[in-house]
Short mmCIF file of C-alpha atoms in Angstrom, two decimals:
data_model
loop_
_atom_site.label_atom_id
_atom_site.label_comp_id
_atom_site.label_asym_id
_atom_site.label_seq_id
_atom_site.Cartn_x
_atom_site.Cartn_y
_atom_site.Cartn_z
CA UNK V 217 -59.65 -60.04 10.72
CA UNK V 218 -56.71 -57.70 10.33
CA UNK V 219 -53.97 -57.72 12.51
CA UNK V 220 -52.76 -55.17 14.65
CA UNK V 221 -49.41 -53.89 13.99
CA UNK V 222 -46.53 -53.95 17.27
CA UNK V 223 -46.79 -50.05 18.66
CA UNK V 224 -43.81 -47.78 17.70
CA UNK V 225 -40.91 -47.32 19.77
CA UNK V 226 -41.69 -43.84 20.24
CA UNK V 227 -44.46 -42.49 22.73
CA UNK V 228 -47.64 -40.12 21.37
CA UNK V 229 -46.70 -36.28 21.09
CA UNK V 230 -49.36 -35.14 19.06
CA UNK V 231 -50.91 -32.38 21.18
CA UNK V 232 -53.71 -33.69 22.96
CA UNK V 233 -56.34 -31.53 21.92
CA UNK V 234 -55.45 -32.43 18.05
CA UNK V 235 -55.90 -36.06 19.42
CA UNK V 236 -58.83 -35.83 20.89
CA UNK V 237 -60.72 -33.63 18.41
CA UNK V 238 -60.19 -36.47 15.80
CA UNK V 239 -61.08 -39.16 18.05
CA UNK V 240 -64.80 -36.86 18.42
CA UNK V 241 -65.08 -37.02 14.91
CA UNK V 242 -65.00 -40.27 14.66
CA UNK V 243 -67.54 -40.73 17.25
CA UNK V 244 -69.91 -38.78 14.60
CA UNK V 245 -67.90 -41.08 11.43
CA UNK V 246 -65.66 -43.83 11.79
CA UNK V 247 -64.32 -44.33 8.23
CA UNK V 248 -63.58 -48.06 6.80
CA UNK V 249 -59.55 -46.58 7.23
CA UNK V 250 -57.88 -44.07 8.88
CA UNK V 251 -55.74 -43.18 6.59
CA UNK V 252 -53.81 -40.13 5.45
CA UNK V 253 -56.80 -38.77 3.61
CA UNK V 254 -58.37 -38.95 6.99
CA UNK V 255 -55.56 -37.47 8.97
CA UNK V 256 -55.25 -34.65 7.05
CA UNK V 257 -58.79 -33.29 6.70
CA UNK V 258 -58.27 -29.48 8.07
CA UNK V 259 -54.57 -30.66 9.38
CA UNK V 260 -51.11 -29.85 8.41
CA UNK V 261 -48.83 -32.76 7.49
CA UNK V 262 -46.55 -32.94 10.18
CA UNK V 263 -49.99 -32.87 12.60
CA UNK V 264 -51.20 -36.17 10.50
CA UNK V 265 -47.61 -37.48 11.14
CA UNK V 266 -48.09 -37.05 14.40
CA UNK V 267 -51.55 -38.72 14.58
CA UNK V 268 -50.42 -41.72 12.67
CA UNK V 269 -47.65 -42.64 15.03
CA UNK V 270 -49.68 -41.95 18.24
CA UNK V 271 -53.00 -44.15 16.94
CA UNK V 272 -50.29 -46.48 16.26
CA UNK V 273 -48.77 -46.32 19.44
CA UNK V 274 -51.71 -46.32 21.49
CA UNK V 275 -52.67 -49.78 19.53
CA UNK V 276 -56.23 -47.97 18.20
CA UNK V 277 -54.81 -48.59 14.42
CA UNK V 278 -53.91 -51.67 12.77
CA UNK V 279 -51.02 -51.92 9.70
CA UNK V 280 -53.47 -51.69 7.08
CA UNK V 281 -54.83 -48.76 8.12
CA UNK V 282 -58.27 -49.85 9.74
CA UNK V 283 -59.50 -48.83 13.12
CA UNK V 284 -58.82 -51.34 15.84
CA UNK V 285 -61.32 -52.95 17.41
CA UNK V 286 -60.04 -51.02 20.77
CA UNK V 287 -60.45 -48.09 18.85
CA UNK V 288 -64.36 -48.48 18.23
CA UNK V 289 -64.43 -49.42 21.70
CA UNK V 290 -63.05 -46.12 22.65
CA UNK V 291 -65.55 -43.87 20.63
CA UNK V 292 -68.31 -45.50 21.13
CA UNK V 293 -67.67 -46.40 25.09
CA UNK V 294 -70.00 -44.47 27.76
CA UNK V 295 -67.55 -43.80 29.91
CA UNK V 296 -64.88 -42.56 27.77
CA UNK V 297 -62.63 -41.76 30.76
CA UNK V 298 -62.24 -45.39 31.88
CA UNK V 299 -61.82 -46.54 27.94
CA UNK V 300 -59.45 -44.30 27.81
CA UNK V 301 -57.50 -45.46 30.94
CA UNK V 302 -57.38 -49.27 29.67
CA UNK V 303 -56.26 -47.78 26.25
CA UNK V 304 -53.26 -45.49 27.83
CA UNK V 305 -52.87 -48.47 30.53
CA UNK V 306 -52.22 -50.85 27.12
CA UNK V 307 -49.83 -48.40 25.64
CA UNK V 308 -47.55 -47.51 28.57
CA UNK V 309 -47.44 -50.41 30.98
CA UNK V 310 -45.06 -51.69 32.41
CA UNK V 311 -42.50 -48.82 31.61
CA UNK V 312 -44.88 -46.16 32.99
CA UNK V 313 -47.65 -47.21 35.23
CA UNK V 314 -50.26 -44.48 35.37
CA UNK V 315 -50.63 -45.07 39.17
CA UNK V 316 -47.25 -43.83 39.60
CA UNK V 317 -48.44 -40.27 38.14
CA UNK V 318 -49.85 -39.76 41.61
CA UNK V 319 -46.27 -39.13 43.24
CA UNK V 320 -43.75 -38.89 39.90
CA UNK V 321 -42.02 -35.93 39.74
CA UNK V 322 -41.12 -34.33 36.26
CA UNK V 323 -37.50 -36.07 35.74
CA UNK V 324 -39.03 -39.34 36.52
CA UNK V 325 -41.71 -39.09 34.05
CA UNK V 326 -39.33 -38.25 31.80
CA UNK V 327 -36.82 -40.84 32.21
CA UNK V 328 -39.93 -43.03 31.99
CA UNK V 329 -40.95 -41.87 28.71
CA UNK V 330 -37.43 -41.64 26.82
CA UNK V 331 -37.29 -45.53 27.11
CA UNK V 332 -40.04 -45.26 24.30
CA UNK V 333 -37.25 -43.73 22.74
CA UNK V 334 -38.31 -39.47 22.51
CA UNK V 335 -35.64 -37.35 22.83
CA UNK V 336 -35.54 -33.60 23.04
CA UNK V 337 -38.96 -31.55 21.92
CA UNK V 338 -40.45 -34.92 21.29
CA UNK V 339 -39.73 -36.25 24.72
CA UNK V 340 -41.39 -32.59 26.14
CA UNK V 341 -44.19 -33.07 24.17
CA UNK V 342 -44.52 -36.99 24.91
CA UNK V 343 -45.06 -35.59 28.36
CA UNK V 344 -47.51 -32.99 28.13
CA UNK V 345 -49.64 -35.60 26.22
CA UNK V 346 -49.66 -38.32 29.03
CA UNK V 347 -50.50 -35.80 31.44
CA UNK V 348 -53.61 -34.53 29.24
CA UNK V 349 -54.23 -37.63 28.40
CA UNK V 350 -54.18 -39.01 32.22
CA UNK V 351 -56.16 -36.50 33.36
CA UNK V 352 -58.75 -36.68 30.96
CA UNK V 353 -59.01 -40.42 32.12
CA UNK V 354 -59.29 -39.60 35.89
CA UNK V 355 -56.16 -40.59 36.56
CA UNK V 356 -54.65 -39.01 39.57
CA UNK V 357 -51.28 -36.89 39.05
CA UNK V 358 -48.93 -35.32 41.56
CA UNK V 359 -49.07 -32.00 42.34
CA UNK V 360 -45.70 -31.44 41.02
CA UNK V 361 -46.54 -32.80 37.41
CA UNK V 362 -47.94 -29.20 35.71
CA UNK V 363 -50.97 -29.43 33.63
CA UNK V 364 -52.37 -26.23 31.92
CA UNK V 365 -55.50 -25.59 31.71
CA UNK V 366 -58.01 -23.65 28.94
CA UNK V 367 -58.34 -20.19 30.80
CA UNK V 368 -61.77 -19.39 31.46
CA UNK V 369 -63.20 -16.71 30.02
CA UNK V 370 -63.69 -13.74 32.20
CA UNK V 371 -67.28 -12.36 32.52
CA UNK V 372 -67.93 -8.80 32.54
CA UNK V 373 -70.08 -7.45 35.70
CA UNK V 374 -73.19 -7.00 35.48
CA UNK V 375 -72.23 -3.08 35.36
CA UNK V 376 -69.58 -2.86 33.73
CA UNK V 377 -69.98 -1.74 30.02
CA UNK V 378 -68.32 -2.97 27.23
CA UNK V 379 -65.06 -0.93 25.87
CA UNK V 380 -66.61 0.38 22.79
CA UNK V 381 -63.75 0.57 20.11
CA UNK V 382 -61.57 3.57 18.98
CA UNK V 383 -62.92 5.10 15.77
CA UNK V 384 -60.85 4.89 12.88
CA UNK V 385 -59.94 8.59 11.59
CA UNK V 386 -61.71 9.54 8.71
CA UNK V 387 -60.93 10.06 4.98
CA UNK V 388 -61.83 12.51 2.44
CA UNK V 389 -65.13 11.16 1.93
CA UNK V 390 -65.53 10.41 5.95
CA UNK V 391 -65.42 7.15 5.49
CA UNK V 392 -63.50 5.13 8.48
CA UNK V 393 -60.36 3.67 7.48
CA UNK V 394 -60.42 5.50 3.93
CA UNK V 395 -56.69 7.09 4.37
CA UNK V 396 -55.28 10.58 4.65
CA UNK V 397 -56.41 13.00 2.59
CA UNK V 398 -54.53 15.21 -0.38
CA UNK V 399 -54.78 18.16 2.62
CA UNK V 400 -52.93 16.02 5.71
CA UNK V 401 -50.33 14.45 3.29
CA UNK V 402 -49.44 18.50 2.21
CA UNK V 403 -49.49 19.28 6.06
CA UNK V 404 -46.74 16.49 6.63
CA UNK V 405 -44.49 17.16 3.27
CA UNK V 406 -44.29 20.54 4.61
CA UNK V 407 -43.43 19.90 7.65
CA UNK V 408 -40.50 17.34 6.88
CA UNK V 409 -39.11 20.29 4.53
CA UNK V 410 -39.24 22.42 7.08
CA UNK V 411 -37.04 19.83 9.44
CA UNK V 412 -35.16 17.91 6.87
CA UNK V 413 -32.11 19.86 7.56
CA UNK V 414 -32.39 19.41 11.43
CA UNK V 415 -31.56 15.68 11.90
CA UNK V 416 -31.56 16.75 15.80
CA UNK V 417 -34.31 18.67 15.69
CA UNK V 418 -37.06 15.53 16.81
CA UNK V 419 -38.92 17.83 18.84
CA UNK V 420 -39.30 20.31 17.29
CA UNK V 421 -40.67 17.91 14.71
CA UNK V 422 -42.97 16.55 16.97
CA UNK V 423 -44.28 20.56 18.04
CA UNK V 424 -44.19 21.07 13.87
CA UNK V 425 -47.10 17.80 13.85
CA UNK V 426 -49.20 18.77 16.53
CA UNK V 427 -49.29 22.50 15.92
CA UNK V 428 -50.27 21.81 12.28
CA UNK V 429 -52.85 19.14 13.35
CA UNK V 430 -54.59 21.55 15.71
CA UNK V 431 -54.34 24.29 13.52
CA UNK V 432 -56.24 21.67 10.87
CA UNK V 433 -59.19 20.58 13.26
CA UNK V 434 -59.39 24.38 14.59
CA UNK V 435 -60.23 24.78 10.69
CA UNK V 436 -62.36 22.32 10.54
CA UNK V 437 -64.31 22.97 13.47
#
């Protein structure tokens, strides 16, 4: 049996939803390793980076790259919020104890997590993840430790249409979105020779537009 490798120093600040979309895939396919090849399937480097260290971290990875035995415990658990709160109760005990989420207040949790050794944007994203992460497990957080949440979509009422949207002007052929014709381009040359000598003159260039506009659709019409 392989063993584990000692966590990193530094804490998980992947962002949690990144986290816990792979962990759902592996709950469909948990690969022999979790390597990079793994990691980076629809994700951007630095986010496999990111995943490494935090799998690491959490102890759900061992050196060689296989899934921890923890790990299959964790996707394949029934009640995924209480594996998850032995798995984040592994990682961060004794420098952070989860119950202590219930009063902390912001500074705290962050003096808490920079002995992991984050600093800076790593150390503000260390926290959001614990948070997530906590609350996903049903652990109880103070009311003074922010946690934002998905907005919900807002439904329309029940008679209230829906905001049908603007037409794009037509083009020679009257096709939407086809361009200006040979006819508006000549309206707007002439108009900028007309003003070109006027630097000042911006309203006047404005009346030159709209009187040549209307003049068009009253031609049209």
């Amino acid at each position: 049996m392989a063993q584990e490798e000692k966590k990193p120093i530094v804490a998980p600040y992947v962002p949690w939803s990144t986290f816990y979309g792979l962990i759902q895939s592996l709950r469909k396919d948990m690969p022999a390793a979790i390597d990079r090849s793994v990691l980076r399937d629809g994700r951007s480097g630095q986010q496999a980076y990111e995943l490494d260290t935090g799998l690491r971290f959490l102890g759900l990875k061992n050196a060689d790259d296989t899934p921890t035995e923890l790990l299959k415990q964790l996707v394949t658990a029934t009640d995924e919020a209480a594996t998850l709160r032995e798995v984040l109760v592994r990682a961060y005990e004794p420098k952070l104890k989860l119950a202590a989420l219930k009063t902390m207040t912001p500074a705290l949790i962050q003096q808490h997590l920079s002995q992991f050794g984050n600093t800076g944007s790593t150390l503000r994203k260390a926290r959001k993840f614990i948070l997530e992460a906590a609350r996903a497990a049903g652990v109880e957080l103070s009311p003074r430790l922010k946690v934002r949440a998905m907005p919900a979509r807002r439904a329309r009422g029940p008679g209230k249409p829906r905001r049908a949207k603007a037409e794009l002007p037509s083009g020679r052929d009257g096709a939407a979105g086809s361009g200006p014709t040979a006819r508006e381009v000549g309206l707007l040359e002439e108009i900028l020779k007309r003003h070109k000598d006027n630097p000042e003159g911006l309203d006047q260039w404005l009346e030159g537009v709209l009187y040549m506009m209307r003049k068009e659709m009253t031609q049209q019409a």
